[in-house]
Tab-separated table of C-alpha atoms in Angstrom:
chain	number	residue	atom	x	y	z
A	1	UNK	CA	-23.459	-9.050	4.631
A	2	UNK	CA	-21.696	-10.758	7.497
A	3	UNK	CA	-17.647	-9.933	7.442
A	4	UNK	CA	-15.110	-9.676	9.701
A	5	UNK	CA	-12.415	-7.376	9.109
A	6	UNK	CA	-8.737	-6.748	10.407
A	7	UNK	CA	-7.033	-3.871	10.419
A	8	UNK	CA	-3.202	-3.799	11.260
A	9	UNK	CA	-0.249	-1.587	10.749
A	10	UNK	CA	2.099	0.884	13.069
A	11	UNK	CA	1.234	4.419	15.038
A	12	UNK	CA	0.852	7.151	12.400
A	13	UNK	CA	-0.436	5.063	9.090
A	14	UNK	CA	-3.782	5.970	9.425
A	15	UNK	CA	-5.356	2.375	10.735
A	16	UNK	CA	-7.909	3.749	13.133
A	17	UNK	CA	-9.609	6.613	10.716
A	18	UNK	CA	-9.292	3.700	8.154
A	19	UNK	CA	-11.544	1.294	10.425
A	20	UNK	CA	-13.892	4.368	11.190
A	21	UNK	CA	-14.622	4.968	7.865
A	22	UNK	CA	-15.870	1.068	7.396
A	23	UNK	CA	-17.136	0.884	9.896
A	24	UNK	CA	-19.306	4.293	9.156
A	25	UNK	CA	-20.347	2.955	5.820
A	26	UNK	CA	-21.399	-0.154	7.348
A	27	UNK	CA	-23.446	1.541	10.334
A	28	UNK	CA	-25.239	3.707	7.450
A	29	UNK	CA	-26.327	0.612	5.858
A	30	UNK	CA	-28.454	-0.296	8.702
A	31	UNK	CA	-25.938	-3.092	9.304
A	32	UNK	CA	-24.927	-4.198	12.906
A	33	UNK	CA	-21.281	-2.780	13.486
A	34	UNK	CA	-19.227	-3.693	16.558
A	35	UNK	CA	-15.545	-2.877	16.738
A	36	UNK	CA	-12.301	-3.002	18.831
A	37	UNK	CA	-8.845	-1.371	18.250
A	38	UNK	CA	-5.706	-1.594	20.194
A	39	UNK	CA	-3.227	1.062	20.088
A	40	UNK	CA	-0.917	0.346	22.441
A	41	UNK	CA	2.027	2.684	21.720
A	42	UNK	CA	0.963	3.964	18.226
A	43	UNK	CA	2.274	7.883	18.946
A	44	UNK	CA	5.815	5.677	18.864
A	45	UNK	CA	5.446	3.658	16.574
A	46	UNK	CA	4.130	0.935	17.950
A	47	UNK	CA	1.473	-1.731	16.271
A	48	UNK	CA	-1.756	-0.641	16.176
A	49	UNK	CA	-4.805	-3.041	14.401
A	50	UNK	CA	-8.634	-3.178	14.923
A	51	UNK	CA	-11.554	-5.649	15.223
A	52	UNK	CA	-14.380	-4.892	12.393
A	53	UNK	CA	-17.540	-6.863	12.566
A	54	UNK	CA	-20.355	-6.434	10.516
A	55	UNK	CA	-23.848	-8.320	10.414
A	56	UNK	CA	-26.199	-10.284	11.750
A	57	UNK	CA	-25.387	-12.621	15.203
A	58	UNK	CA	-22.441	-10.562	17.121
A	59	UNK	CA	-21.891	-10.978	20.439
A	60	UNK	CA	-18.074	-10.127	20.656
A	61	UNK	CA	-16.319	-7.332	18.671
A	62	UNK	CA	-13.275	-9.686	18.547
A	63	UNK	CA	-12.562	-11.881	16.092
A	64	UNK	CA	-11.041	-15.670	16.606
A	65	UNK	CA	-8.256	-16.710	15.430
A	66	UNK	CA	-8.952	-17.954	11.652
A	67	UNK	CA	-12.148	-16.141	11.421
A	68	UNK	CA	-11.289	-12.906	9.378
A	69	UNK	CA	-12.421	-12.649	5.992
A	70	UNK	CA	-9.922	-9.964	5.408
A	71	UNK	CA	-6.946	-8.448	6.938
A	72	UNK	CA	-5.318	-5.076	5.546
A	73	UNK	CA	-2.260	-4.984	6.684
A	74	UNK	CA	-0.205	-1.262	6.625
A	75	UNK	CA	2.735	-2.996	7.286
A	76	UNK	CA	4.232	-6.603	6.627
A	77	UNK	CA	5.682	-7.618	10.103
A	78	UNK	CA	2.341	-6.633	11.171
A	79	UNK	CA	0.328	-9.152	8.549
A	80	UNK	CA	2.950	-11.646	9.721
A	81	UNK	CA	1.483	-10.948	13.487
A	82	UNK	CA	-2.401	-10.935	12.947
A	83	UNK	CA	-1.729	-14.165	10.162
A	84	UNK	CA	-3.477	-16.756	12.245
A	85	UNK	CA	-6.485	-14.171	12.728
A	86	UNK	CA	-7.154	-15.231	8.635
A	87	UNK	CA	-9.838	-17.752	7.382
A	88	UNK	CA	-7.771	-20.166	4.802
A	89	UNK	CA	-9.402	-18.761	2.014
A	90	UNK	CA	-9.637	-15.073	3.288
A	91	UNK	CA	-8.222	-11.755	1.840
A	92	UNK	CA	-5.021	-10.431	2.720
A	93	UNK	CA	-4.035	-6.764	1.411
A	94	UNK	CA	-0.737	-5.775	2.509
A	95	UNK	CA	1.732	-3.384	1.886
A	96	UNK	CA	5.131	-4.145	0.555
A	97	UNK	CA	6.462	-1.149	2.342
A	98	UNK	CA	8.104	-2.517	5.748
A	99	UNK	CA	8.248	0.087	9.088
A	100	UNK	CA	11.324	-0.775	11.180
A	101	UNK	CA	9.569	-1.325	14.538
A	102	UNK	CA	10.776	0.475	17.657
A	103	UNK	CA	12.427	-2.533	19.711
A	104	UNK	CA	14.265	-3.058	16.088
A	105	UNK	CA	15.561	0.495	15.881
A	106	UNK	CA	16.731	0.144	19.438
A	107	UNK	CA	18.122	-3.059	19.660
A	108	UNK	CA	20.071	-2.843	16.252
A	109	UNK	CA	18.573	-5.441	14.976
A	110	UNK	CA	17.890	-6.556	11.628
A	111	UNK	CA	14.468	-5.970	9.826
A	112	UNK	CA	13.113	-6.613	6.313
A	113	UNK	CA	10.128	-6.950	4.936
A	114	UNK	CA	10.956	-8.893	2.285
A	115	UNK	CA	10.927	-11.941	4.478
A	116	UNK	CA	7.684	-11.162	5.709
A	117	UNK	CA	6.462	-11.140	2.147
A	118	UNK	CA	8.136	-14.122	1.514
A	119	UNK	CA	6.206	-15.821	4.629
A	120	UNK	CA	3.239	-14.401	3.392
A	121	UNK	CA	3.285	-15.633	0.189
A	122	UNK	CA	3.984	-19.482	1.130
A	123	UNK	CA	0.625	-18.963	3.847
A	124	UNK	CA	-1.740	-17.160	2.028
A	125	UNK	CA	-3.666	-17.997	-1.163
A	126	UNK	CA	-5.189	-14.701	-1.494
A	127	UNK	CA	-2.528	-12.752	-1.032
A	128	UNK	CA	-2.013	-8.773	-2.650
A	129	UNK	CA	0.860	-6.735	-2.259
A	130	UNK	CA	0.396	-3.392	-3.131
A	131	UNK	CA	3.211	-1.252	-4.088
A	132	UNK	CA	2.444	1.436	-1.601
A	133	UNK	CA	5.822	3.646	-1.732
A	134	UNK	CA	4.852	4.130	-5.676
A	135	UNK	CA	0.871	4.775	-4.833
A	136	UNK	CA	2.481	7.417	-2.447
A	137	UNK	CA	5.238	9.033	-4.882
A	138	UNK	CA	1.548	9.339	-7.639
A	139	UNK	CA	-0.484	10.935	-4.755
A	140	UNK	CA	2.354	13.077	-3.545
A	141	UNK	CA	1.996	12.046	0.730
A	142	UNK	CA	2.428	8.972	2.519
A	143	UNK	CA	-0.727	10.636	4.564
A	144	UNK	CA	-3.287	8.656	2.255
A	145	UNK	CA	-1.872	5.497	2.137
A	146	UNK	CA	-4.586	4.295	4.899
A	147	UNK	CA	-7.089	4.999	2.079
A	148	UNK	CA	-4.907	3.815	-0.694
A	149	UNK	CA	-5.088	0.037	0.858
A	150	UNK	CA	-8.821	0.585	1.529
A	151	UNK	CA	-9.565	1.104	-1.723
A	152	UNK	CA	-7.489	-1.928	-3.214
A	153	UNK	CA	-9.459	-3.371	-0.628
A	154	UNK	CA	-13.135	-1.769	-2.165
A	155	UNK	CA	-11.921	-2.757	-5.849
A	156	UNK	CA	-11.066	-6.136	-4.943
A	157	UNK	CA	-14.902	-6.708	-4.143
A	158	UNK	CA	-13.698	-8.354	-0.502
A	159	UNK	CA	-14.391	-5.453	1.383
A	160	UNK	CA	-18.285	-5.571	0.524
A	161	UNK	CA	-18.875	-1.315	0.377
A	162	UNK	CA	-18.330	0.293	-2.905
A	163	UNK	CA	-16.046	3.430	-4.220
A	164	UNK	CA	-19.094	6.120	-3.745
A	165	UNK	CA	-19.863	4.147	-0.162
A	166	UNK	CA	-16.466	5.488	0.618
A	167	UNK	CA	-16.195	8.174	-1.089
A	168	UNK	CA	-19.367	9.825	0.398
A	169	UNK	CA	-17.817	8.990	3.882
A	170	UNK	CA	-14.313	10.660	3.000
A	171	UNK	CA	-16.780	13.590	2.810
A	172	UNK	CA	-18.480	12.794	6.553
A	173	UNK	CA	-15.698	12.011	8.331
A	174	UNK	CA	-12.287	14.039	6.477
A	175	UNK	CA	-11.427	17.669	6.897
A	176	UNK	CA	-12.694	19.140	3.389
A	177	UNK	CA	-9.124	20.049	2.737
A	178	UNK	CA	-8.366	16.705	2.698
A	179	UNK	CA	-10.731	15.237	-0.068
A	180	UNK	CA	-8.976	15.734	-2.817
A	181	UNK	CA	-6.205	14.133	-1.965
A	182	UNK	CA	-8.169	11.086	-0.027
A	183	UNK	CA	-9.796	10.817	-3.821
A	184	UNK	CA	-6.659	10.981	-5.643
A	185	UNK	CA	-5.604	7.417	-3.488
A	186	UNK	CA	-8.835	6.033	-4.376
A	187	UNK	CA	-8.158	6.842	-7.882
A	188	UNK	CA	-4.688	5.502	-7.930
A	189	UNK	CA	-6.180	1.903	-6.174
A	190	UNK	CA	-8.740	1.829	-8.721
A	191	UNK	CA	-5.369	2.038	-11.693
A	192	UNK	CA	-3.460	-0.616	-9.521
A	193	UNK	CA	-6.490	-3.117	-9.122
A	194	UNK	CA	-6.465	-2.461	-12.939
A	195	UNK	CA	-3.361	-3.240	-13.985
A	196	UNK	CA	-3.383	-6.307	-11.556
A	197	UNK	CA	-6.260	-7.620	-13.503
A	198	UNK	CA	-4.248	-7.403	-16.998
């Protein structure tokens, strides 16, 4: 499998285990991983996304501008950002759940991510929003929504590793005390894919 992923959201949601654990399940497969991440000011809030790519032919971990197959996006105003990073017929995954950025909360200004969704919808044909602040209320932390969007990613087939793919590297690569609850997102994405198939 040749993909190129994208990774995106703010300091503190999890992006950079998230693109570890890919990238882990990828590397187990035998498959040629090479990956990037910039995290800027992250402890602050500050945007944070990485560079997946997987397969055959590499010579750059960064990805061109419309050459992502997917992006998941922990934040809208960040999809808005890495948007012309996406293929025309690529994946976005989102979250409907906006962050107020720092230079927003210090300025005053005005932030909603409603807009951003808005945007996103007239750009992107394969667009999903995931109700994140609900998958977090049913899991009972905001600490697992970096998994939560991974697996919507996993059971949207896009992401080309599978639930026990994951799963098994939840195991590797989490603090045991963690599992349960890393499993109890995946279970909740694999409801939401559901009922977005009805």
């Amino acid at each position: 499998m040749n993909k190129n992923i994208i990774l995106c959201g703010v300091g503190g949601q999890g992006t950079v285990l998230a693109s570890k654990l890919i990238s882990s399940v990828a590397m187990e497969k035998g498959l040629l991983v090479m990956s990037a991440e910039t995290i800027g000011m992250s402890q602050r809030g500050g945007s944070v996304f990485s560079h997946i790519r997987i397969g055959e032919g590499i010579q750059t971990p960064m990805i061109g501008e419309g050459e992502a197959d997917i992006i998941i996006a922990f934040e809208p105003g960040e999809a808005v950002r890495m948007l012309p990073y996406l293929k025309a017929d690529g994946q976005m995954i989102v979250s409907a759940k906006e962050v107020m950025p720092v230079m927003a909360t210090l300025t005053g200004s005005d932030y909603h991510g409603r807009e951003m969704l808005d945007y996103l919808a007239s750009k992107v044909t394969n667009l999903v929003v995931a109700d994140t602040e609900d998958a977090c209320q049913k899991i009972g932390t905001t600490k697992a929504l970096n998994v939560f969007l991974l697996g919507v990613a996993v059971f949207s087939g896009s992401l080309g590793i599978t639930e026990d793919e994951l799963k098994e590297m939840i195991r590797k690569k989490v603090p045991e005390k963690f599992h349960e609850l890393n499993f109890k997102a995946l279970d909740c994405a694999k409801d939401y894919r559901k009922k977005e198939e009805m």
